Amino acid sequence: MAVSAADESLARWGAPSDAPELSSRVQDYLARHVGVAAPWPPADPASWQIAPSRIPLSVAGALRAAVGDDCVSDARSDRLAATGGAAFIDYARRRAGAMDDVPDLVVRPGTHDEVMRVLAIAGEHRVAVVPVGGGTSVVGGLRTDEPRIALALERLGRLLHLDEVSGIATVGPAVTGPVLEALLQARGYTLGHLPQSWERATIGGYVATRSAGQASTGYGRSDDMVESLLVATPEGTLELGRGPSTAAGPDLLGLMVGSEGAFGVITRVGLRVRRLPEHRVYDALVLPGFAAGVDAFRDAAQSRATADVMRLSDEAETATTLLMSGPSGIAGAALERYLRARGVDLASASLAIVGWEGTDRDLVRSRRAATWRALRRHGAVSLGHGPGESWRRHRFDGPHLRDALMDQGYLVETLETATHWSGYLALHGDVTAALRDSLGPRPGPFVMSHLSHAYETGASLYTTVIAVADRHEPVAQWQRAKSATSNALMAAGATITHHHAVGRDHAAWLPQEVGPLGMSILRATKGAVDPGGLLNPGVLGL
Amino acid sequence: MAVSAADESLARWGAPSDAPELSSRVQDYLARHVGVAAPWPPADPASWQIAPSRIPLSVAGALRAAVGDDCVSDARSDRLAATGGAAFIDYARRRAGAMDDVPDLVVRPGTHDEVMRVLAIAGEHRVAVVPVGGGTSVVGGLRTDEPRIALALERLGRLLHLDEVSGIATVGPAVTGPVLEALLQARGYTLGHLPQSWERATIGGYVATRSAGQASTGYGRSDDMVESLLVATPEGTLELGRGPSTAAGPDLLGLMVGSEGAFGVITRVGLRVRRLPEHRVYDALVLPGFAAGVDAFRDAAQSRATADVMRLSDEAETATTLLMSGPSGIAGAALERYLRARGVDLASASLAIVGWEGTDRDLVRSRRAATWRALRRHGAVSLGHGPGESWRRHRFDGPHLRDALMDQGYLVETLETATHWSGYLALHGDVTAALRDSLGPRPGPFVMSHLSHAYETGASLYTTVIAVADRHEPVAQWQRAKSATSNALMAAGATITHHHAVGRDHAAWLPQEVGPLGMSILRATKGAVDPGGLLNPGVLGL
């Protein structure tokens, strides 16, 4: 059986050739800090067993009449292409050949009205419908074994209108970041939304999951960018967003944003875009430890002196970054001396990447000066532009590196949260401890974190963990760790997720996040727009 | 019968002695541009007929047992003090002695748990409950003749906690702006929320109505400031807000903000506060017409060069402002020459007030320079600090001026909306025309507008209208005009309200704003938290 690129992308993020080679220095470091692992070859996609479609032929026929013969398919390759999930447990399952979450039928509507017709047919026959964009959910947003139609939105992937006066791009939900950026930049605009999933994720997915990106401190999160939405639901169409802001009652736009396909299918999004920045400066710097760095970032945020990109690695992530890309040998020793002369011990340093962008050169310059004034109050020492620019070039490498580490037999996963500044360092300690305790014994796991979105009142915390994979039960191994960490987040009063959505993996904690009455509001809303429970059942715990 | 200050404040905003005297120049101007009016003396509050309480004694007894004897009252003065409404039609009705919207019983709970007990008793006896803060709604948020308990929240009016690290003040809902600012400023912080209702409105009211203030461009709207909420509902307690931001599903916090007392009683609010600015500059300037000014403000907003206060008057408001407070005679002629030499014709000028605040002097300076670069590209000419500082001193005078104008026999009312930049000037024209057409004939009405909140994608539009009051039917006179203007807003695609909430006066247009499915989500939410329909019935059209 022919293996398509779509098949391959289910077992890993990128092509095998895109995974970076791990140097012997890195391999030694892993062996010492995480443990020795054995190569983990994925099962051959050609061997995957996929069950036949469970959707009755009569339903498929009705769908064909609604959207056209070419746009309904139960072919293996189409069904695999509409299978989602980019979490460690998704890849671990694929490597073992587990393919029990493949949708039964793929339908590709080309208009809002066609989406409405698909929902009507699905409702009549009581078949579940799961909208699929880039398929990059890391929280099980698409992972279910229920019989279902995958609503592949790829035909709704155009830039429909650019209002250059208001700075609003109206787009179909399936446009990806790279495509939208190319279209916008050709006209002098940018969205500025750069999550790690940028290569594959879609705008509809960003909005449905409240995605944040690497420049969210400056450009805002995806939810900040939404000016308007058109949403198809089994009970009718919702059209929301009549201005830059409103006091017309409860925020229904904010109720649809983040609804993860459970309240409707987003068929059009109005997005705030910005003029393409002509001026851009990225600096790297170190601070004398993560605690000092957190204080420095807080000071900048509370002085209204944030940069557009603000990323601060803890000591462990700093050491790893220097190992992976930093100078070693004589150059490393020189760096150490340079920092020591400025009061920073490299061994306990915290690396920061800070970047400013804009159309007004003087404003970029003065914003940069203001950020630096705040950071210097806490001992920041510049490393120059070089490492900052290097980070910018490699900003989407993370998922490819994960492929390489999994190939070597390691469990690699990330999780993220946010809390207010006063509890930030304690939360960092709690998360680190929960992962260490649940993924021990020694020497692993290796746990490292960074702060990547600074708000006036708090910040996000993004943690990466590497452990030797339990090759018999890698999914259970991670689920235990995830559960322990999620409990720690709840105990600390932090949010279960800052920018990865709830999906199915976080659903057990959502009642703690919003309370039983919050859940009953979500159920009531679901009842109003999708009384038959067709839409992405299970997500958000609904 | 003794007339209390509370009685007086129902017929006008401030004490008669606080209403400014209108100079003969202003009186002439009104006569010429609006028409000649006859003094409009309010009915003597002592003559107001107030119906006896319709709440059964048994219910009052149960409430007394729940919150204490002192905290339940059907006394005339308490009932009047808990009667709300500060719109023209509220004052017009009071001037005629119409007092049919007075609550039946006033209950003053002192804790969240007491609020819960009051809701339980009200639910058992099927009596409506309307939370009351400052009573300053201008959209009929409290105006109803249904039998009801006024839940006066004045005992929940404290600053409960100030997290100086995170910059979060936790407050009771009944604290007013001046009290909170005094408490915060004593500790080096500020909220920075300055609506015209500042003297009387409460934090709970701000949040329940999505209020915006004069410095919202820089400090954010009240809804931007909310970090957390505790809400009492007949179905239980909601506690929302676990961090500076979250991706944990649909935004339930945003659903409670703006819920106008219909979804629950806000009993505690976590608010983002800022360090008290040490540096503050306010400039006045003129632009060659409102269209040029709108372009200039847009340019600043889209260059990320906004000031904290950004206010731009159209030509009519500029002329009035200069008449009321500007130089006349020789000084006026000098101003005219000064502007003409810089390419601005005073007769068609647009006045702007622009202010920057902050803790970092250099950043305030460079932000100011950036705003000026944007404004100068559109012909801005400085008038110096004087008029800007003068505006700041008189920023809360508006409602007192309205008292003076009503005393003279004029209808004075404001309305506001927001739209995206590409439709802004057309909307300004539509609103002006709708008011002129519906409040004619000539010479009045006098219509003037300003932009007071600049966003990247659009701005607010705030319009004041003055006409000779129809002394037989002033309420119907205004309702016709309001209706025509609201229809014009909907036709233009603008929002029915940018910062004054829906209340009852905008409820007829909410279905156009959010669509029938949006209304059904609101009803479903109402059903989840208040199935008996106790809470502020009628508001939001629920």
PDB file of N, CA, C and O in Angstrom, chain B residues 40-89:
ATOM      1  N   TRP B  40     -37.501  75.062  33.351  1.00  0.00           N
ATOM      2  CA  TRP B  40     -38.154  73.769  33.589  1.00  0.00           C
ATOM      3  C   TRP B  40     -37.931  73.392  35.061  1.00  0.00           C
ATOM      4  O   TRP B  40     -37.006  72.654  35.380  1.00  0.00           O
ATOM      5  N   PRO B  41     -38.768  73.883  35.934  1.00  0.00           N
ATOM      6  CA  PRO B  41     -38.541  73.601  37.356  1.00  0.00           C
ATOM      7  C   PRO B  41     -38.959  72.176  37.697  1.00  0.00           C
ATOM      8  O   PRO B  41     -40.020  71.727  37.263  1.00  0.00           O
ATOM      9  N   PRO B  42     -38.134  71.479  38.445  1.00  0.00           N
ATOM     10  CA  PRO B  42     -38.518  70.124  38.854  1.00  0.00           C
ATOM     11  C   PRO B  42     -39.668  70.175  39.838  1.00  0.00           C
ATOM     12  O   PRO B  42     -39.796  71.139  40.605  1.00  0.00           O
ATOM     13  N   ALA B  43     -40.494  69.132  39.821  1.00  0.00           N
ATOM     14  CA  ALA B  43     -41.515  68.992  40.853  1.00  0.00           C
ATOM     15  C   ALA B  43     -40.812  68.900  42.212  1.00  0.00           C
ATOM     16  O   ALA B  43     -39.691  68.401  42.303  1.00  0.00           O
ATOM     17  N   ASP B  44     -41.463  69.381  43.224  1.00  0.00           N
ATOM     18  CA  ASP B  44     -40.905  69.297  44.576  1.00  0.00           C
ATOM     19  C   ASP B  44     -40.875  67.836  45.016  1.00  0.00           C
ATOM     20  O   ASP B  44     -41.917  67.170  45.025  1.00  0.00           O
ATOM     21  N   PRO B  45     -39.680  67.302  45.343  1.00  0.00           N
ATOM     22  CA  PRO B  45     -39.627  65.898  45.762  1.00  0.00           C
ATOM     23  C   PRO B  45     -40.607  65.578  46.887  1.00  0.00           C
ATOM     24  O   PRO B  45     -41.088  64.445  46.978  1.00  0.00           O
ATOM     25  N   ALA B  46     -40.938  66.577  47.707  1.00  0.00           N
ATOM     26  CA  ALA B  46     -41.867  66.313  48.806  1.00  0.00           C
ATOM     27  C   ALA B  46     -43.245  65.930  48.286  1.00  0.00           C
ATOM     28  O   ALA B  46     -44.023  65.284  48.982  1.00  0.00           O
ATOM     29  N   SER B  47     -43.518  66.316  47.037  1.00  0.00           N
ATOM     30  CA  SER B  47     -44.845  66.026  46.478  1.00  0.00           C
ATOM     31  C   SER B  47     -44.910  64.659  45.786  1.00  0.00           C
ATOM     32  O   SER B  47     -45.967  64.231  45.351  1.00  0.00           O
ATOM     33  N   TRP B  48     -43.769  63.983  45.637  1.00  0.00           N
ATOM     34  CA  TRP B  48     -43.760  62.700  44.931  1.00  0.00           C
ATOM     35  C   TRP B  48     -44.650  61.684  45.635  1.00  0.00           C
ATOM     36  O   TRP B  48     -44.546  61.488  46.854  1.00  0.00           O
ATOM     37  N   GLN B  49     -45.508  61.052  44.886  1.00  0.00           N
ATOM     38  CA  GLN B  49     -46.357  60.001  45.432  1.00  0.00           C
ATOM     39  C   GLN B  49     -45.689  58.659  45.192  1.00  0.00           C
ATOM     40  O   GLN B  49     -45.401  58.309  44.057  1.00  0.00           O
ATOM     41  N   ILE B  50     -45.428  57.940  46.254  1.00  0.00           N
ATOM     42  CA  ILE B  50     -44.769  56.646  46.116  1.00  0.00           C
ATOM     43  C   ILE B  50     -45.689  55.562  46.658  1.00  0.00           C
ATOM     44  O   ILE B  50     -46.179  55.665  47.794  1.00  0.00           O
ATOM     45  N   ALA B  51     -45.930  54.554  45.831  1.00  0.00           N
ATOM     46  CA  ALA B  51     -46.856  53.479  46.223  1.00  0.00           C
ATOM     47  C   ALA B  51     -46.275  52.678  47.379  1.00  0.00           C
ATOM     48  O   ALA B  51     -45.058  52.580  47.514  1.00  0.00           O
ATOM     49  N   PRO B  52     -47.128  52.111  48.223  1.00  0.00           N
ATOM     50  CA  PRO B  52     -46.612  51.272  49.314  1.00  0.00           C
ATOM     51  C   PRO B  52     -45.908  50.038  48.764  1.00  0.00           C
ATOM     52  O   PRO B  52     -46.145  49.620  47.625  1.00  0.00           O
ATOM     53  N   SER B  53     -45.046  49.470  49.563  1.00  0.00           N
ATOM     54  CA  SER B  53     -44.303  48.278  49.150  1.00  0.00           C
ATOM     55  C   SER B  53     -45.247  47.132  48.817  1.00  0.00           C
ATOM     56  O   SER B  53     -46.219  46.893  49.526  1.00  0.00           O
ATOM     57  N   ARG B  54     -44.956  46.423  47.721  1.00  0.00           N
ATOM     58  CA  ARG B  54     -45.779  45.279  47.324  1.00  0.00           C
ATOM     59  C   ARG B  54     -45.200  43.957  47.805  1.00  0.00           C
ATOM     60  O   ARG B  54     -45.690  42.891  47.442  1.00  0.00           O
ATOM     61  N   ILE B  55     -44.101  43.997  48.550  1.00  0.00           N
ATOM     62  CA  ILE B  55     -43.476  42.755  49.039  1.00  0.00           C
ATOM     63  C   ILE B  55     -44.199  42.329  50.322  1.00  0.00           C
ATOM     64  O   ILE B  55     -44.291  43.121  51.261  1.00  0.00           O
ATOM     65  N   PRO B  56     -44.686  41.079  50.378  1.00  0.00           N
ATOM     66  CA  PRO B  56     -45.418  40.633  51.572  1.00  0.00           C
ATOM     67  C   PRO B  56     -44.562  40.743  52.830  1.00  0.00           C
ATOM     68  O   PRO B  56     -43.339  40.554  52.786  1.00  0.00           O
ATOM     69  N   LEU B  57     -45.203  41.011  53.934  1.00  0.00           N
ATOM     70  CA  LEU B  57     -44.497  41.165  55.199  1.00  0.00           C
ATOM     71  C   LEU B  57     -43.714  39.913  55.569  1.00  0.00           C
ATOM     72  O   LEU B  57     -42.632  39.987  56.152  1.00  0.00           O
ATOM     73  N   SER B  58     -44.263  38.743  55.196  1.00  0.00           N
ATOM     74  CA  SER B  58     -43.580  37.488  55.547  1.00  0.00           C
ATOM     75  C   SER B  58     -42.219  37.405  54.848  1.00  0.00           C
ATOM     76  O   SER B  58     -41.241  36.915  55.407  1.00  0.00           O
ATOM     77  N   VAL B  59     -42.178  37.902  53.625  1.00  0.00           N
ATOM     78  CA  VAL B  59     -40.907  37.882  52.885  1.00  0.00           C
ATOM     79  C   VAL B  59     -39.924  38.845  53.554  1.00  0.00           C
ATOM     80  O   VAL B  59     -38.751  38.512  53.791  1.00  0.00           O
ATOM     81  N   ALA B  60     -40.407  40.020  53.879  1.00  0.00           N
ATOM     82  CA  ALA B  60     -39.539  40.991  54.557  1.00  0.00           C
ATOM     83  C   ALA B  60     -39.016  40.404  55.864  1.00  0.00           C
ATOM     84  O   ALA B  60     -37.845  40.587  56.224  1.00  0.00           O
ATOM     85  N   GLY B  61     -39.865  39.663  56.556  1.00  0.00           N
ATOM     86  CA  GLY B  61     -39.443  39.041  57.812  1.00  0.00           C
ATOM     87  C   GLY B  61     -38.334  38.019  57.580  1.00  0.00           C
ATOM     88  O   GLY B  61     -37.326  37.994  58.313  1.00  0.00           O
ATOM     89  N   ALA B  62     -38.502  37.192  56.565  1.00  0.00           N
ATOM     90  CA  ALA B  62     -37.464  36.194  56.259  1.00  0.00           C
ATOM     91  C   ALA B  62     -36.157  36.888  55.894  1.00  0.00           C
ATOM     92  O   ALA B  62     -35.061  36.455  56.283  1.00  0.00           O
ATOM     93  N   LEU B  63     -36.269  37.976  55.154  1.00  0.00           N
ATOM     94  CA  LEU B  63     -35.062  38.712  54.762  1.00  0.00           C
ATOM     95  C   LEU B  63     -34.388  39.329  55.983  1.00  0.00           C
ATOM     96  O   LEU B  63     -33.157  39.317  56.098  1.00  0.00           O
ATOM     97  N   ARG B  64     -35.195  39.840  56.907  1.00  0.00           N
ATOM     98  CA  ARG B  64     -34.615  40.415  58.132  1.00  0.00           C
ATOM     99  C   ARG B  64     -33.851  39.354  58.906  1.00  0.00           C
ATOM    100  O   ARG B  64     -32.764  39.605  59.437  1.00  0.00           O
ATOM    101  N   ALA B  65     -34.416  38.166  58.947  1.00  0.00           N
ATOM    102  CA  ALA B  65     -33.726  37.082  59.659  1.00  0.00           C
ATOM    103  C   ALA B  65     -32.408  36.729  58.972  1.00  0.00           C
ATOM    104  O   ALA B  65     -31.435  36.333  59.622  1.00  0.00           O
ATOM    105  N   ALA B  66     -32.372  36.924  57.646  1.00  0.00           N
ATOM    106  CA  ALA B  66     -31.174  36.537  56.892  1.00  0.00           C
ATOM    107  C   ALA B  66     -30.056  37.572  56.974  1.00  0.00           C
ATOM    108  O   ALA B  66     -28.879  37.209  57.047  1.00  0.00           O
ATOM    109  N   VAL B  67     -30.412  38.850  56.909  1.00  0.00           N
ATOM    110  CA  VAL B  67     -29.352  39.868  56.825  1.00  0.00           C
ATOM    111  C   VAL B  67     -29.354  40.837  58.003  1.00  0.00           C
ATOM    112  O   VAL B  67     -28.472  41.697  58.089  1.00  0.00           O
ATOM    113  N   GLY B  68     -30.307  40.712  58.899  1.00  0.00           N
ATOM    114  CA  GLY B  68     -30.344  41.617  60.049  1.00  0.00           C
ATOM    115  C   GLY B  68     -31.435  42.658  59.878  1.00  0.00           C
ATOM    116  O   GLY B  68     -31.694  43.120  58.757  1.00  0.00           O
ATOM    117  N   ASP B  69     -32.053  43.027  60.984  1.00  0.00           N
ATOM    118  CA  ASP B  69     -33.176  43.975  60.954  1.00  0.00           C
ATOM    119  C   ASP B  69     -32.820  45.304  60.310  1.00  0.00           C
ATOM    120  O   ASP B  69     -33.596  45.876  59.556  1.00  0.00           O
ATOM    121  N   ASP B  70     -31.603  45.789  60.602  1.00  0.00           N
ATOM    122  CA  ASP B  70     -31.201  47.108  60.115  1.00  0.00           C
ATOM    123  C   ASP B  70     -31.017  47.146  58.604  1.00  0.00           C
ATOM    124  O   ASP B  70     -30.878  48.228  58.035  1.00  0.00           O
ATOM    125  N   CYS B  71     -30.918  45.984  58.012  1.00  0.00           N
ATOM    126  CA  CYS B  71     -30.502  45.939  56.607  1.00  0.00           C
ATOM    127  C   CYS B  71     -31.645  45.600  55.669  1.00  0.00           C
ATOM    128  O   CYS B  71     -31.420  45.202  54.521  1.00  0.00           O
ATOM    129  N   VAL B  72     -32.872  45.730  56.163  1.00  0.00           N
ATOM    130  CA  VAL B  72     -34.049  45.570  55.308  1.00  0.00           C
ATOM    131  C   VAL B  72     -34.943  46.770  55.596  1.00  0.00           C
ATOM    132  O   VAL B  72     -35.219  47.061  56.755  1.00  0.00           O
ATOM    133  N   SER B  73     -35.345  47.461  54.550  1.00  0.00           N
ATOM    134  CA  SER B  73     -36.121  48.683  54.793  1.00  0.00           C
ATOM    135  C   SER B  73     -37.131  48.924  53.683  1.00  0.00           C
ATOM    136  O   SER B  73     -36.837  48.711  52.506  1.00  0.00           O
ATOM    137  N   ASP B  74     -38.326  49.386  54.100  1.00  0.00           N
ATOM    138  CA  ASP B  74     -39.269  49.882  53.100  1.00  0.00           C
ATOM    139  C   ASP B  74     -39.543  51.366  53.315  1.00  0.00           C
ATOM    140  O   ASP B  74     -40.546  51.897  52.858  1.00  0.00           O
ATOM    141  N   ALA B  75     -38.598  52.013  53.998  1.00  0.00           N
ATOM    142  CA  ALA B  75     -38.759  53.454  54.241  1.00  0.00           C
ATOM    143  C   ALA B  75     -38.629  54.221  52.931  1.00  0.00           C
ATOM    144  O   ALA B  75     -37.827  53.860  52.065  1.00  0.00           O
ATOM    145  N   ARG B  76     -39.422  55.274  52.819  1.00  0.00           N
ATOM    146  CA  ARG B  76     -39.428  56.100  51.601  1.00  0.00           C
ATOM    147  C   ARG B  76     -38.015  56.521  51.189  1.00  0.00           C
ATOM    148  O   ARG B  76     -37.618  56.387  50.037  1.00  0.00           O
ATOM    149  N   SER B  77     -37.245  57.027  52.137  1.00  0.00           N
ATOM    150  CA  SER B  77     -35.934  57.576  51.768  1.00  0.00           C
ATOM    151  C   SER B  77     -35.002  56.459  51.287  1.00  0.00           C
ATOM    152  O   SER B  77     -34.239  56.647  50.341  1.00  0.00           O
ATOM    153  N   ASP B  78     -35.067  55.277  51.914  1.00  0.00           N
ATOM    154  CA  ASP B  78     -34.229  54.165  51.456  1.00  0.00           C
ATOM    155  C   ASP B  78     -34.653  53.694  50.074  1.00  0.00           C
ATOM    156  O   ASP B  78     -33.816  53.372  49.224  1.00  0.00           O
ATOM    157  N   ARG B  79     -35.952  53.632  49.874  1.00  0.00           N
ATOM    158  CA  ARG B  79     -36.442  53.186  48.563  1.00  0.00           C
ATOM    159  C   ARG B  79     -36.056  54.189  47.474  1.00  0.00           C
ATOM    160  O   ARG B  79     -35.656  53.808  46.377  1.00  0.00           O
ATOM    161  N   LEU B  80     -36.151  55.468  47.770  1.00  0.00           N
ATOM    162  CA  LEU B  80     -35.734  56.473  46.781  1.00  0.00           C
ATOM    163  C   LEU B  80     -34.228  56.388  46.525  1.00  0.00           C
ATOM    164  O   LEU B  80     -33.768  56.512  45.385  1.00  0.00           O
ATOM    165  N   ALA B  81     -33.476  56.148  47.597  1.00  0.00           N
ATOM    166  CA  ALA B  81     -32.017  56.086  47.423  1.00  0.00           C
ATOM    167  C   ALA B  81     -31.619  54.897  46.565  1.00  0.00           C
ATOM    168  O   ALA B  81     -30.555  54.899  45.947  1.00  0.00           O
ATOM    169  N   ALA B  82     -32.454  53.854  46.518  1.00  0.00           N
ATOM    170  CA  ALA B  82     -32.136  52.667  45.714  1.00  0.00           C
ATOM    171  C   ALA B  82     -32.833  52.696  44.359  1.00  0.00           C
ATOM    172  O   ALA B  82     -32.866  51.707  43.644  1.00  0.00           O
ATOM    173  N   THR B  83     -33.404  53.848  44.019  1.00  0.00           N
ATOM    174  CA  THR B  83     -34.018  54.017  42.699  1.00  0.00           C
ATOM    175  C   THR B  83     -32.944  54.556  41.759  1.00  0.00           C
ATOM    176  O   THR B  83     -32.216  55.465  42.136  1.00  0.00           O
ATOM    177  N   GLY B  84     -32.844  53.987  40.615  1.00  0.00           N
ATOM    178  CA  GLY B  84     -31.728  54.373  39.750  1.00  0.00           C
ATOM    179  C   GLY B  84     -32.155  55.106  38.502  1.00  0.00           C
ATOM    180  O   GLY B  84     -33.337  55.358  38.279  1.00  0.00           O
ATOM    181  N   GLY B  85     -31.148  55.427  37.683  1.00  0.00           N
ATOM    182  CA  GLY B  85     -31.426  56.009  36.394  1.00  0.00           C
ATOM    183  C   GLY B  85     -30.939  57.431  36.272  1.00  0.00           C
ATOM    184  O   GLY B  85     -31.346  58.302  37.048  1.00  0.00           O
ATOM    185  N   ALA B  86     -30.058  57.694  35.339  1.00  0.00           N
ATOM    186  CA  ALA B  86     -29.507  59.030  35.160  1.00  0.00           C
ATOM    187  C   ALA B  86     -29.590  59.459  33.703  1.00  0.00           C
ATOM    188  O   ALA B  86     -28.824  60.284  33.239  1.00  0.00           O
ATOM    189  N   ALA B  87     -30.549  58.854  32.980  1.00  0.00           N
ATOM    190  CA  ALA B  87     -30.751  59.252  31.586  1.00  0.00           C
ATOM    191  C   ALA B  87     -31.660  60.476  31.540  1.00  0.00           C
ATOM    192  O   ALA B  87     -32.348  60.783  32.512  1.00  0.00           O
ATOM    193  N   PHE B  88     -31.693  61.139  30.392  1.00  0.00           N
ATOM    194  CA  PHE B  88     -32.604  62.269  30.236  1.00  0.00           C
ATOM    195  C   PHE B  88     -34.034  61.856  30.558  1.00  0.00           C
ATOM    196  O   PHE B  88     -34.760  62.580  31.245  1.00  0.00           O
ATOM    197  N   ILE B  89     -34.431  60.686  30.070  1.00  0.00           N
ATOM    198  CA  ILE B  89     -35.838  60.328  30.303  1.00  0.00           C
ATOM    199  C   ILE B  89     -36.109  60.044  31.779  1.00  0.00           C
ATOM    200  O   ILE B  89     -37.211  60.243  32.261  1.00  0.00           O
TER     201      ILE B  89
END
